[in-house]
Amino acid sequence: MSLVSIKTAAPTGPKYWRSLDELAKTPQFREFVEQEFPAHADEMLEGNSRRTVLKLMAASFGLAGLAACRRPVEHIYPTAKGWDNYVPGEKLTYATAVSLAGQVTGLLVETHDGRPTKIEGNPDHPFSQGAATALVQASLLNLYDPDRSKSVLEAGKETSWSAFEATVKSLSLGDGSGLRFLSETVASPSLFALRADVLKKFPKAKWVEYEAFQRNAGRAGAMIAFNEAVSPQTDFSKAKVIVALDSDFLGQDWQTPLPTKQFSSRRHMDSEEDFDKINRLYSVESQFSITGANADHRLRLRGSEIKQFAADLAAALGALPGLNVLNNGTDRRSKFLAAIVKDLKAAGKDSLVITSPRQPAIVHALAFLINQSLGSTAMEFAKSGTQERVEAGVDALKALVGEMNAGQVSTLVMLGGNPVYTAPADLAFASALAKVAASLHLGPDEDETAASAKWHVPEAHYLESWGDAVTSTGVATIQQPMIDPIFGGRTAAEILALVSGSPTTKAHDIVKNYWMSTFPGSHPGETKSVASGKDAVKEITANPAEQAWRKSVHDGIVSGTKPQETAKVTADAKRIAAAWATEPKAAEGGIEVAFVPSASVFDGRFANNGWMQEAPDPINKVVWGNAALISPATAKAKNLSDGDVVTLTRGGLKMEVSVLTQPGQADNAITIALGYGRERCGRAGKDVGFNANLLRSSDAFWYAPNVEIATTGKTYTHVTTQERGLADGMNNRPLYREVDIAEYKKNPKAIEEQSEVPPLHSIYTELNYDKGYQWGMAIDLGSCTGCNACVVACVAENNTPVVGKDQVARGREMHWIRMDRYYVGSEDEPRAVEQPLPCMQCENAPCENVCPVAATTHTPEGLNDMVYNRCVGTRYCANNCPFKVRHFNFLNFHKGDSDILSMVHNPDVTVRMRGVMEKCTYCVQRIQETRIAAKADGRREIKDGEIKTACQQTCPADAIVFGNINDPQSKVSKLKKQERNYAMLAELDIRPRTTYLARLRNPNPELEA
Amino acid sequence: MSVAVPQDPQLLEVNPPLVPGHPDYHDVTEQISTIVEGDVRTTPMKYWITLACTSSIVVLLGGMLTYLALTGIGVWGNNRPVGWAWDITNFVFWIGIGHAGTLISAILFLFRQKWRTSINRSAEAMTLFAVMCAAIFPVFHTGRPWRAYWLFPVPNTDLGMWQNFRSPLIWDVFAVNTYLTVSILFWFTGLVPDLATLRDRAVGKVRQYIFAALSMGWRGSARHWRHYEAAYLILAGISTPLVLSVHSVVSFDFATSVIPGWHTTIFPPYFVAGAIFSGFACVMTLLLIARWTLNLQDLITMKHLENMNKIILATGTIVGYAYAMEFFIAWYSGNMYERFTFWNRAFGPYWWAAWSMYTCNVFIPQLYWFKKLRTNLWVMFIISITTNIGMWFERFVIIATSLTRDFLPTSWGYFHPTYVDICTFIGTVGLFLTLFLLFARFLPMIAISEVKGVVAVEKGSFPKERQEVH
Amino acid sequence: MPAPLDLEQIKDKLGIGADKVYAVMGEFSEPSELVEAGKKIRAMGYTKIDAMSPFPVHGIDDAIGIRRSRLGWIVVCFSLTGTATAIFLQWYTGATPLTSLVKYGLSGYPLVIGGKPLFDFSFSIPVAFELTVLFTAFATFLGMWALNGLPRLYHPSMNYKNAHRASDDRFLLMVEADDPLFEPKKTADHLRSVGAQEVEVVEG
């Protein structure tokens, strides 16, 4: 994938056998044969009879090319069909869940012949509701990352699991006074339980949870507001007026589709009734987030000034007595504040003030206070379990580092994460780590931490290991593997069990035992995995707990778990006022640097993921790197221009980064995305972008005030997928269309009137597509947030190659659906709009007319087909496409794919060779699959909504609707009947099948004026 | 054959003789044949040096095309949105140049322009070589050159598919290949009597056999000549609409598309005029060089050159009119995309290309209004070159500026040529020159029999009462 | 002025009969002379007359009675064939249904493209035109050689001593032996009488 751009194709992936003899010698092979053919083990190993050779062949294929085809030894239960009657080539779907920074999304994973090939959201899961975020979609690629950690390392040298186990057993942990655990946010019930046991066993041991992007400020805020351990539970669908104080809830603040689902539910304006439910979003933020892009009104404030704004808001609403509002009359901020206050008061219980984990606890406390004072129903609170000797957050990490430096830590067990890279630079984690006698690191990659820890062991990917995950609302899911660990990794639970010396060390048993103990009619200690077939049936009927277990694994929701009930708590204004009094005021003047998780690589864990590296940033469209985003005004003032490399210095900390002007960025505020500049990483992520952690310190974790900025004279090229400058605006072209809902109510023709379409006559007799299925698509710009999930889903579904930074710089990116971003308004106070752009599937397709060899033609169902094996590659079709959605394989973009990487490919979709054109097909493979199913199923009609394109299925905003436009009852036909439905460039008489529903804005008239 | 037309005495005084110094028929034979028959050692050194340089460039071309075919179009600068760039620019450029030859031979022939006789042979040769250079690009610009034969209507057993005859690119395939074929036939037909002359003069078996074979046993019988003239007339007759059709069809590649700046009805006449313009300029360049290196002042006279300059002036002005009209229509149409495209063409990122094209193609040729300038060898040499630079830019501007910024600002881009782009183009120039040098040295550069015809006319040695032929 | 030569003597000397003779040939140095002579010879009643010249001499056809070329008519037929071929090709490949011939790649293959009809004259014109021209060109070229009976390696007229100058600066007039009035001696005298030089009886 991403590796194609890097020509150094160093041999990676598992060691493949080169000759049968050599193979027969390898220990894995012996082991393998024992497992696979116990009966004939000896016969197979000794010799050279013809039978042996044949077996060896068979075996070696199992071992090498498709280790993937081996089934896990425990039994898993596909939602579709059992393995017993599995049909080769037919896909199977399994339910599981992913936990990203403690945020859980329930998934359905599509597998082909034992290879997970596509991730979808689990419709039954409350946090997914069938959708998945871009990062979750892309996590599939991490499974097949050929640069993943493959072997146990001792001081960087390859060794064996047995050696590691021996060492762990030999550790003298005593009461655990020298024992410390460091992990990422844990969201696994079985691990919670195991952790409790371990901490009981080692009464002096401590456990620290640390993430580069920790979501624990809310709890801290709750401690201030309620003096109780509760966590907020937000429901955006209940709010009509939302004030986002630096919150990027539509972007990176939540790592689940839930907030977008809830928010967009009030943006689907499909009928008159819907008009009243439309919500209004105010965003107060420093950097241009997609939440800001979706806001009806946006106020630029430096991150550190937002707490003051929150306090003012609370005061103005009268929620915070004895505080006078900092309000100097007529400036934008004051007007904005006044308008919000009015609107919030009007909205009452339908209002919501939400802030970001990047804001200090006090802002959360103020937000809670405001919500409660307004009687908001959109935010409630639930008890959050606490565990003593478990601390979370950067302060906890700081304490731990203190202990390490003081030599109080003899054993540090790092379960996942990459603290050496993600820890703020002032903690100098690596040097502290060096002082620890025994440091064990479990991680998916041989990353910075793996390099500095004594021991590194590979971590199993969540798709290849047993586990479980629970949402912040308490809905649990069993995580089932679809494939044996490709590189023999293990899970955190397994390592923890090993350290604690517990008898059950297999993930499956740990998880199953935990849950069996919670089910009625269980027999504890039940660890033996049962056979399939008749015995299985007997056993299930015999044991209700076994039944419950199987059902839970199958459904993707643990049977019996339901969202925990909310707790009645009331915010204490006095405590908050007191806390506010002690809160340090924001530093005036100077340059402030804000750190945000990257929309592409998050905190760096996706750095080696080509799909994400090439997914453009939703706002500035930068790929393969990050930048110091700076407002045009500040850039002018500091005399900086795009690409200038500057040195940022604060205290002893210092980083070099290249500048990029970002319209709408707060003045004197720089924003840098985390997760780049990885030094020890796979080929895709190594040295891509700039490492912001170098400037990050534990005291200024999210916002670093008074940063010195100095030019270096060096320059750097930012690669964007959109030409900057003129292309940022729409040049008054009626491409993206929007209208205020108030005006739309008055004049429904408002959208149509935005472009002048002359009467269209063809010199030919028009073809009419009025028979059978006629596929079409409607994209609702009103609810689309521009989150990129569709882009990544399309890449995963259609085997779209990753071309690399250099090729993107040449304008050769291959995304079949792209997210077009336009700025509206002034350079300082712009709005940004996002428009997903797949192939329009024109009925009178200009691309078809010009192809000399008829390689792109029309189907009777109105699809604009691309015949890869007929294409000679004249590129004439791409030239003649008004939307430029056709993509050409200028080079062999799959050249660098290793065998492991190729396992990610969807077998239903051709992998295109060089020299041919490709484009969106409306996921024709899914159409055909459903057609065949319907045919097999008694030649019935295909039901509306039965076919979902990849982009549609994953869209958290349900903005994309695909279906049969020939059926007046289908959802898509109904949407296309709306007045706000329009076809882009209709004046060319190309008749696009993909049309857009114009966005309906809901601005506050007071602020519009 | 036009040479039969007598020269009116008065006319003779106005127009200086086309073949000055009243040479005898034999002198003509001598002067032209000796170039071909001359001993290799007597050929001037400057010729061999030039040939060495140009043929080494051909090697470069070979290298580039091999690299391209093995690696992919990606080695060029083409991108999205600029799917066509230097490849098609060069193709149209060479095809354009290839128009002068047939035009001079065919159209001037039909119009009885006797002054063509001393230049038509080399012009035709130039056409062939230019079209050969042009043909390289359509083949190698495809993503899968080994499939390029799918552009021809040959039965395809793996897919059973045929061509899409709605596609201008298919029309192009037919037009260009027809043009190449007809040009070869036309050129060879004209060459046969001279090959016979060389055969009859040949010393040494090898030369005799070669020319005997090439001249197909031509013996200049009256019976031959009548069929020959009929054939020549027909070929000239069909070549004329053909030459006009070829560039019209090439222009359809753009005119029938939906892209602003391409979708223009003025293209066919405008492209043809441009082709004639660049073609004549190229003939001019080559003739001046030949005239200088091979001392052909008596056969390629100032009158020939001046007439050609007049045509260059005329066509250049037509092209200028077309440019102006494009802008007017863009404004008059009121179409925002059209308007933007032409504004962007002149003042956008490609302003430099656009203005070098206006300067070279429209402004500079206006100098030819002055007889002094249009009869000055250095001036015409320089202008012949600037004209071709300008015409290359014309094609580049049409292709690049229109593609880089079309309907959706989000898909706008820019084109940067790679060294492969540049070397490939230089390579075709080398190929062109090499072929021409070989031709100039080993085949009669000037139509011997036709010139003799003119000589005959100019010495009035045709029977009186036969003088009102045609 | 060379001595008049006695044909009988030559016959005796070379032992050849009139049946071996191909023609009597004489040469001129200007086209005008050739045409004049040609007319005179024809006036004497000769019918099998031919001329050879380095470039086409106008009027010689009428002078020695050669009919106009029929090439044009042949070509027209081929041109129309070209047009028909083009139209058929585009109609058959684009607008006729798939048949079992497809396995030989010879079946029609109708495809909906850009919402345009399967076949229409509007987009068939360019190819039709080009193929017409192509067929015409080949017909003309090949037809010309066919009518001239070329290529051939040998022709008796080459035996004339100055035949090689016919492509340089000499204009030859000949009366062929199969002319009813042909009598080597007399014919030679006639040629001389119309001003031919180097008159010679050429054997075939």
Coordinates of C-alpha atoms in Angstrom, one line a residue, chain A residues 78-474:
Chain A
P78 CA -20.1 -16.1 12.6
T79 CA -23.3 -14.2 12.3
A80 CA -23.9 -15.5 8.8
K81 CA -22.9 -19.2 8.5
G82 CA -21.0 -21.7 10.6
W83 CA -17.6 -22.8 9.5
D84 CA -19.0 -26.3 9.0
N85 CA -21.0 -25.3 6.0
Y86 CA -18.7 -22.5 4.9
V87 CA -18.5 -22.1 1.1
P88 CA -15.1 -21.1 -0.2
G89 CA -15.1 -17.7 -1.7
E90 CA -18.3 -16.7 0.1
K91 CA -17.8 -14.0 2.7
L92 CA -18.5 -14.5 6.4
T93 CA -19.3 -11.8 8.9
Y94 CA -18.3 -11.8 12.6
A95 CA -19.3 -9.4 15.3
T96 CA -16.6 -7.8 17.4
A97 CA -15.5 -4.5 18.8
V98 CA -12.6 -2.1 18.7
S99 CA -11.4 0.1 21.5
L100 CA -9.6 3.3 20.5
A101 CA -8.3 5.5 23.3
G102 CA -10.9 3.9 25.5
Q103 CA -13.7 4.6 23.1
V104 CA -15.5 1.5 21.9
T105 CA -17.2 0.8 18.6
G106 CA -19.1 -2.4 17.9
L107 CA -18.2 -3.9 14.6
L108 CA -19.2 -6.5 12.0
V109 CA -16.1 -7.7 10.2
E110 CA -16.3 -9.2 6.8
T111 CA -13.9 -12.1 6.2
H112 CA -13.1 -13.9 3.0
D113 CA -11.6 -17.4 3.4
G114 CA -10.4 -16.5 6.8
R115 CA -9.1 -13.1 6.0
P116 CA -10.7 -10.0 7.5
T117 CA -11.2 -7.8 4.5
K118 CA -13.7 -5.1 5.6
I119 CA -14.8 -3.5 8.8
E120 CA -18.4 -2.2 9.2
G121 CA -20.2 -0.9 12.2
N122 CA -22.5 -3.2 14.1
P123 CA -26.1 -1.9 13.7
D124 CA -27.1 -3.3 17.0
H125 CA -24.3 -1.6 18.9
P126 CA -25.4 1.7 20.5
F127 CA -22.1 3.5 19.8
S128 CA -21.9 2.4 16.2
Q129 CA -25.5 2.0 14.9
G130 CA -23.9 0.5 11.8
A131 CA -21.4 3.2 11.2
A132 CA -17.6 3.3 11.7
T133 CA -15.1 6.2 11.8
A134 CA -12.3 6.6 9.3
L135 CA -9.7 5.4 11.9
V136 CA -11.7 2.3 12.7
Q137 CA -12.1 1.5 9.0
A138 CA -8.4 1.9 8.6
S139 CA -7.5 -0.2 11.7
L140 CA -8.0 -3.2 9.3
L141 CA -4.8 -2.3 7.5
N142 CA -2.8 -2.4 10.7
L143 CA -3.5 -6.1 10.9
Y144 CA -1.7 -6.7 7.7
D145 CA 1.0 -4.1 8.2
P146 CA 4.2 -6.0 7.1
D147 CA 6.3 -3.8 9.4
R148 CA 4.4 -5.0 12.5
S149 CA 6.4 -6.3 15.4
K150 CA 7.1 -10.0 14.7
S151 CA 9.2 -11.4 17.4
V152 CA 10.1 -11.1 21.1
L153 CA 13.0 -8.8 21.6
E154 CA 15.5 -8.8 24.5
A155 CA 17.5 -5.6 24.5
G156 CA 16.7 -5.3 20.8
K157 CA 17.8 -8.9 20.0
E158 CA 15.4 -11.5 18.7
T159 CA 14.6 -14.2 21.2
S160 CA 11.7 -16.6 22.0
W161 CA 8.5 -16.5 23.9
S162 CA 9.7 -19.2 26.2
A163 CA 12.7 -17.1 27.1
F164 CA 10.5 -14.2 27.8
E165 CA 8.1 -16.3 30.0
A166 CA 11.1 -17.7 31.9
T167 CA 12.3 -14.2 32.6
V168 CA 8.9 -13.0 33.8
K169 CA 8.6 -16.0 36.1
S170 CA 12.0 -15.3 37.5
L171 CA 11.1 -11.7 38.4
S172 CA 11.0 -11.3 42.2
L173 CA 8.0 -9.0 42.6
G174 CA 7.3 -9.5 46.3
D175 CA 4.5 -7.1 47.4
G176 CA 4.9 -5.2 44.1
S177 CA 6.4 -2.1 45.7
G178 CA 8.8 -1.9 42.7
L179 CA 6.1 -3.0 40.3
R180 CA 4.4 -0.5 38.0
F181 CA 2.0 -1.0 35.2
L182 CA 1.6 1.5 32.4
S183 CA -1.2 1.1 29.8
E184 CA -3.5 3.0 27.5
T185 CA -7.0 3.6 28.6
V186 CA -8.5 0.2 29.5
A187 CA -12.0 -0.5 28.4
S188 CA -12.0 -4.3 28.8
P189 CA -14.2 -5.8 31.6
S190 CA -12.1 -8.9 31.8
L191 CA -9.0 -6.8 32.0
F192 CA -10.6 -4.7 34.7
A193 CA -11.2 -7.9 36.7
L194 CA -7.7 -9.2 36.0
R195 CA -6.2 -5.9 37.0
A196 CA -8.1 -5.9 40.3
D197 CA -6.7 -9.4 41.0
V198 CA -3.2 -8.3 40.2
L199 CA -3.4 -5.2 42.3
K200 CA -4.8 -7.3 45.1
K201 CA -1.9 -9.8 44.7
F202 CA 0.7 -7.0 44.7
P203 CA -0.6 -4.6 47.3
K204 CA 2.1 -2.0 46.7
A205 CA 1.9 -2.1 42.9
K206 CA 0.5 0.8 40.9
W207 CA -1.1 1.1 37.6
V208 CA -1.0 4.2 35.4
E209 CA -3.1 4.8 32.3
Y210 CA -1.7 7.3 29.8
E211 CA -2.8 8.4 26.4
A212 CA -1.4 11.2 24.2
F213 CA -5.1 12.1 24.0
Q214 CA -6.7 11.3 27.3
R215 CA -10.4 11.8 27.9
N216 CA -10.3 12.1 31.7
A217 CA -10.7 15.9 32.0
G218 CA -14.5 15.3 32.2
R219 CA -14.2 13.2 35.3
A220 CA -11.9 15.8 36.9
G221 CA -14.5 18.4 36.0
A222 CA -17.2 16.2 37.6
M223 CA -15.1 16.0 40.8
I224 CA -15.1 19.8 40.9
A225 CA -18.7 20.2 40.0
F226 CA -20.2 17.3 42.0
N227 CA -17.4 16.1 44.2
E228 CA -18.3 12.6 42.9
A229 CA -16.8 10.2 40.5
V230 CA -19.4 10.4 37.7
S231 CA -18.9 10.7 34.0
P232 CA -21.0 12.8 31.6
Q233 CA -23.2 11.0 29.1
T234 CA -24.1 13.3 26.2
D235 CA -26.9 12.8 23.8
F236 CA -26.6 15.4 21.0
S237 CA -29.9 14.3 19.4
K238 CA -31.7 15.9 22.4
A239 CA -30.2 19.3 21.8
K240 CA -31.6 22.0 19.6
V241 CA -28.9 24.6 20.5
I242 CA -25.4 23.3 21.0
V243 CA -22.5 25.4 22.1
A244 CA -19.2 23.6 21.5
L245 CA -16.5 25.2 23.6
D246 CA -13.4 24.1 21.7
S247 CA -15.2 20.7 21.4
D248 CA -14.5 18.7 18.2
F249 CA -17.2 16.2 18.9
L250 CA -17.8 15.7 15.2
G251 CA -14.1 15.1 14.7
Q252 CA -11.5 13.6 17.0
D253 CA -12.9 14.2 20.5
W254 CA -14.9 11.0 20.3
Q255 CA -13.5 8.0 18.5
T256 CA -16.9 6.6 17.8
P257 CA -19.6 7.6 15.2
L258 CA -22.1 8.2 18.0
P259 CA -21.9 12.0 18.3
T260 CA -22.2 12.5 14.5
K261 CA -25.1 10.0 14.4
Q262 CA -26.9 12.0 17.1
F263 CA -26.0 15.4 15.8
S264 CA -27.0 14.6 12.2
S265 CA -30.3 13.1 13.3
R266 CA -31.4 16.8 13.6
R267 CA -30.0 17.8 10.2
H268 CA -32.0 15.5 8.0
M269 CA -34.5 17.9 6.6
D270 CA -36.6 15.5 4.5
S271 CA -40.1 16.9 5.1
E272 CA -41.8 20.0 6.5
E273 CA -42.1 18.4 9.9
D274 CA -38.3 18.0 10.1
F275 CA -37.8 21.8 9.7
D276 CA -38.7 22.4 13.3
K277 CA -36.3 19.8 14.7
I278 CA -33.2 21.4 13.1
N279 CA -30.5 22.2 15.6
R280 CA -28.1 25.2 15.8
L281 CA -24.5 24.7 16.5
Y282 CA -22.2 27.4 17.9
S283 CA -18.5 26.7 17.9
V284 CA -15.9 28.5 19.9
E285 CA -12.5 27.2 18.9
S286 CA -8.9 27.9 18.1
Q287 CA -8.2 25.7 15.1
F288 CA -10.6 25.1 12.3
S289 CA -12.1 21.7 13.2
I290 CA -14.9 20.0 11.2
T291 CA -17.1 20.8 14.2
G292 CA -16.4 24.4 13.4
A293 CA -17.0 23.7 9.7
N294 CA -20.4 22.4 10.6
A295 CA -21.3 25.2 13.0
D296 CA -23.8 27.8 12.0
H297 CA -21.7 30.3 13.9
R298 CA -18.0 30.1 14.8
L299 CA -15.9 32.3 17.1
R300 CA -12.2 32.2 16.8
L301 CA -10.6 32.2 20.3
R302 CA -7.2 30.9 21.5
G303 CA -7.6 27.7 23.4
S304 CA -6.5 29.2 26.6
E305 CA -9.1 32.0 26.4
I306 CA -12.0 29.6 26.2
K307 CA -12.2 29.0 29.9
Q308 CA -12.8 32.7 30.3
F309 CA -15.5 32.5 27.7
A310 CA -17.1 29.6 29.5
A311 CA -17.0 31.5 32.8
D312 CA -18.5 34.5 31.1
L313 CA -21.2 32.4 29.6
A314 CA -22.0 30.8 33.0
A315 CA -22.1 34.3 34.6
A316 CA -24.2 35.8 31.8
L317 CA -26.7 32.9 32.3
G318 CA -26.7 33.7 36.0
A319 CA -25.4 30.2 36.7
L320 CA -22.3 31.4 38.4
P321 CA -23.1 34.0 41.0
G322 CA -20.7 36.7 42.0
L323 CA -18.8 36.7 38.8
N324 CA -18.9 39.7 36.6
V325 CA -19.0 39.0 32.8
L326 CA -15.9 40.1 31.0
N327 CA -17.8 42.0 28.4
N328 CA -16.4 45.0 26.6
G329 CA -19.4 45.9 24.5
T330 CA -19.5 45.6 20.8
D331 CA -16.7 43.3 19.7
R332 CA -17.4 40.0 18.0
R333 CA -16.9 38.0 21.1
S334 CA -19.4 40.0 23.1
K335 CA -22.0 39.9 20.4
F336 CA -21.5 36.2 20.1
L337 CA -21.8 35.7 23.8
A338 CA -25.0 37.7 24.0
A339 CA -26.5 35.8 21.1
I340 CA -25.6 32.4 22.6
V341 CA -27.0 33.4 26.0
K342 CA -30.3 34.4 24.4
D343 CA -30.5 31.3 22.3
L344 CA -29.6 29.0 25.2
K345 CA -32.2 30.5 27.5
A346 CA -34.8 30.1 24.7
A347 CA -33.8 26.5 24.1
G348 CA -33.9 25.6 27.8
K349 CA -33.9 21.9 28.3
D350 CA -33.1 21.4 24.6
S351 CA -29.7 23.1 25.0
L352 CA -26.3 21.6 25.4
V353 CA -22.9 23.2 26.2
I354 CA -20.1 20.8 25.5
T355 CA -16.4 21.2 25.8
S356 CA -13.3 19.2 24.9
P357 CA -11.0 16.8 26.7
R358 CA -8.3 19.2 25.7
Q359 CA -9.8 21.9 28.0
P360 CA -9.0 21.9 31.7
A361 CA -11.3 20.4 34.3
I362 CA -12.8 23.8 35.3
V363 CA -14.3 24.3 31.8
H364 CA -16.0 20.9 32.1
A365 CA -17.3 21.9 35.5
L366 CA -18.6 25.2 34.1
A367 CA -20.2 23.3 31.2
F368 CA -21.9 20.9 33.6
L369 CA -23.1 23.8 35.7
I370 CA -24.6 25.6 32.7
N371 CA -26.3 22.5 31.4
Q372 CA -27.8 21.9 34.7
S373 CA -28.9 25.5 35.2
L374 CA -30.6 25.3 31.8
G375 CA -32.1 22.0 32.8
S376 CA -30.6 20.4 29.7
T377 CA -31.7 16.9 29.1
A378 CA -28.9 16.3 26.6
M379 CA -26.3 15.7 29.2
E380 CA -26.7 13.3 32.1
F381 CA -24.3 11.6 34.5
A382 CA -23.5 8.1 35.4
K383 CA -21.4 6.7 38.2
S384 CA -18.0 5.7 36.9
G385 CA -16.3 2.9 38.6
T386 CA -13.0 3.7 40.3
Q387 CA -10.1 1.4 41.1
E388 CA -7.6 2.4 43.8
R389 CA -4.0 2.6 42.8
V390 CA -5.1 3.2 39.2
E391 CA -4.3 6.7 38.1
A392 CA -4.9 8.2 34.7
G393 CA -3.6 11.1 32.8
V394 CA -0.4 13.1 32.4
D395 CA 0.0 13.9 36.0
A396 CA -0.1 10.3 36.9
L397 CA 2.6 9.7 34.3
K398 CA 4.7 12.5 35.7
A399 CA 4.5 10.9 39.1
L400 CA 5.5 7.5 37.6
V401 CA 8.5 9.1 35.9
G402 CA 9.4 10.6 39.2
E403 CA 9.4 7.2 40.8
M404 CA 11.4 5.7 37.9
N405 CA 14.0 8.4 38.1
A406 CA 14.2 7.9 41.9
G407 CA 14.9 4.3 41.2
Q408 CA 11.8 3.2 43.1
V409 CA 10.6 1.2 40.0
S410 CA 12.2 -2.2 39.5
T411 CA 9.7 -3.6 37.1
L412 CA 7.7 -1.6 34.6
V413 CA 5.1 -3.5 32.6
M414 CA 4.0 -1.4 29.6
L415 CA 0.8 -3.0 28.2
G416 CA 0.4 -1.3 24.8
G417 CA 1.1 2.3 24.0
N418 CA 4.2 4.0 23.0
P419 CA 5.0 6.3 25.9
V420 CA 8.6 7.1 24.8
Y421 CA 7.1 8.8 21.8
T422 CA 3.8 10.1 23.2
A423 CA 5.0 11.3 26.6
P424 CA 5.5 15.1 26.9
A425 CA 9.1 15.9 26.2
D426 CA 9.8 17.5 29.6
L427 CA 9.3 14.1 31.3
A428 CA 12.2 12.6 29.3
F429 CA 10.5 9.2 29.6
A430 CA 13.2 7.3 27.7
S431 CA 15.9 8.3 30.1
A432 CA 13.7 7.4 33.1
L433 CA 12.9 4.1 31.4
A434 CA 16.6 3.3 31.2
K435 CA 16.7 3.5 35.0
V436 CA 14.2 0.7 35.4
A437 CA 15.8 -2.7 36.0
A438 CA 13.1 -4.8 34.2
S439 CA 11.0 -3.0 31.6
L440 CA 8.6 -5.1 29.5
H441 CA 6.8 -3.6 26.6
L442 CA 3.9 -5.1 24.8
G443 CA 3.1 -3.3 21.6
P444 CA 2.0 -3.8 18.0
D445 CA 5.1 -2.2 16.5
E446 CA 8.8 -2.1 17.1
D447 CA 8.4 1.5 18.0
E448 CA 10.4 4.0 20.0
T449 CA 9.3 2.4 23.3
A450 CA 10.1 -1.1 22.0
A451 CA 13.6 0.1 21.3
S452 CA 14.3 1.5 24.8
A453 CA 12.6 -1.2 26.8
K454 CA 14.5 -4.2 28.0
W455 CA 11.9 -6.6 26.6
H456 CA 9.5 -6.1 23.8
V457 CA 6.8 -8.6 22.9
P458 CA 4.5 -8.2 19.9
E459 CA 0.9 -7.4 20.7
A460 CA -1.9 -9.2 18.9
H461 CA -4.3 -7.1 16.8
Y462 CA -7.8 -6.9 18.0
L463 CA -9.0 -8.8 14.9
E464 CA -6.7 -11.7 15.8
S465 CA -7.3 -12.1 19.5
W466 CA -9.9 -12.7 22.1
G467 CA -11.0 -9.8 24.3
D468 CA -13.9 -7.6 25.3
A469 CA -14.7 -4.0 25.4
V470 CA -17.3 -1.9 27.2
T471 CA -18.6 1.5 26.2
S472 CA -18.5 4.5 28.6
T473 CA -22.3 3.8 29.0
G474 CA -21.6 0.2 30.0

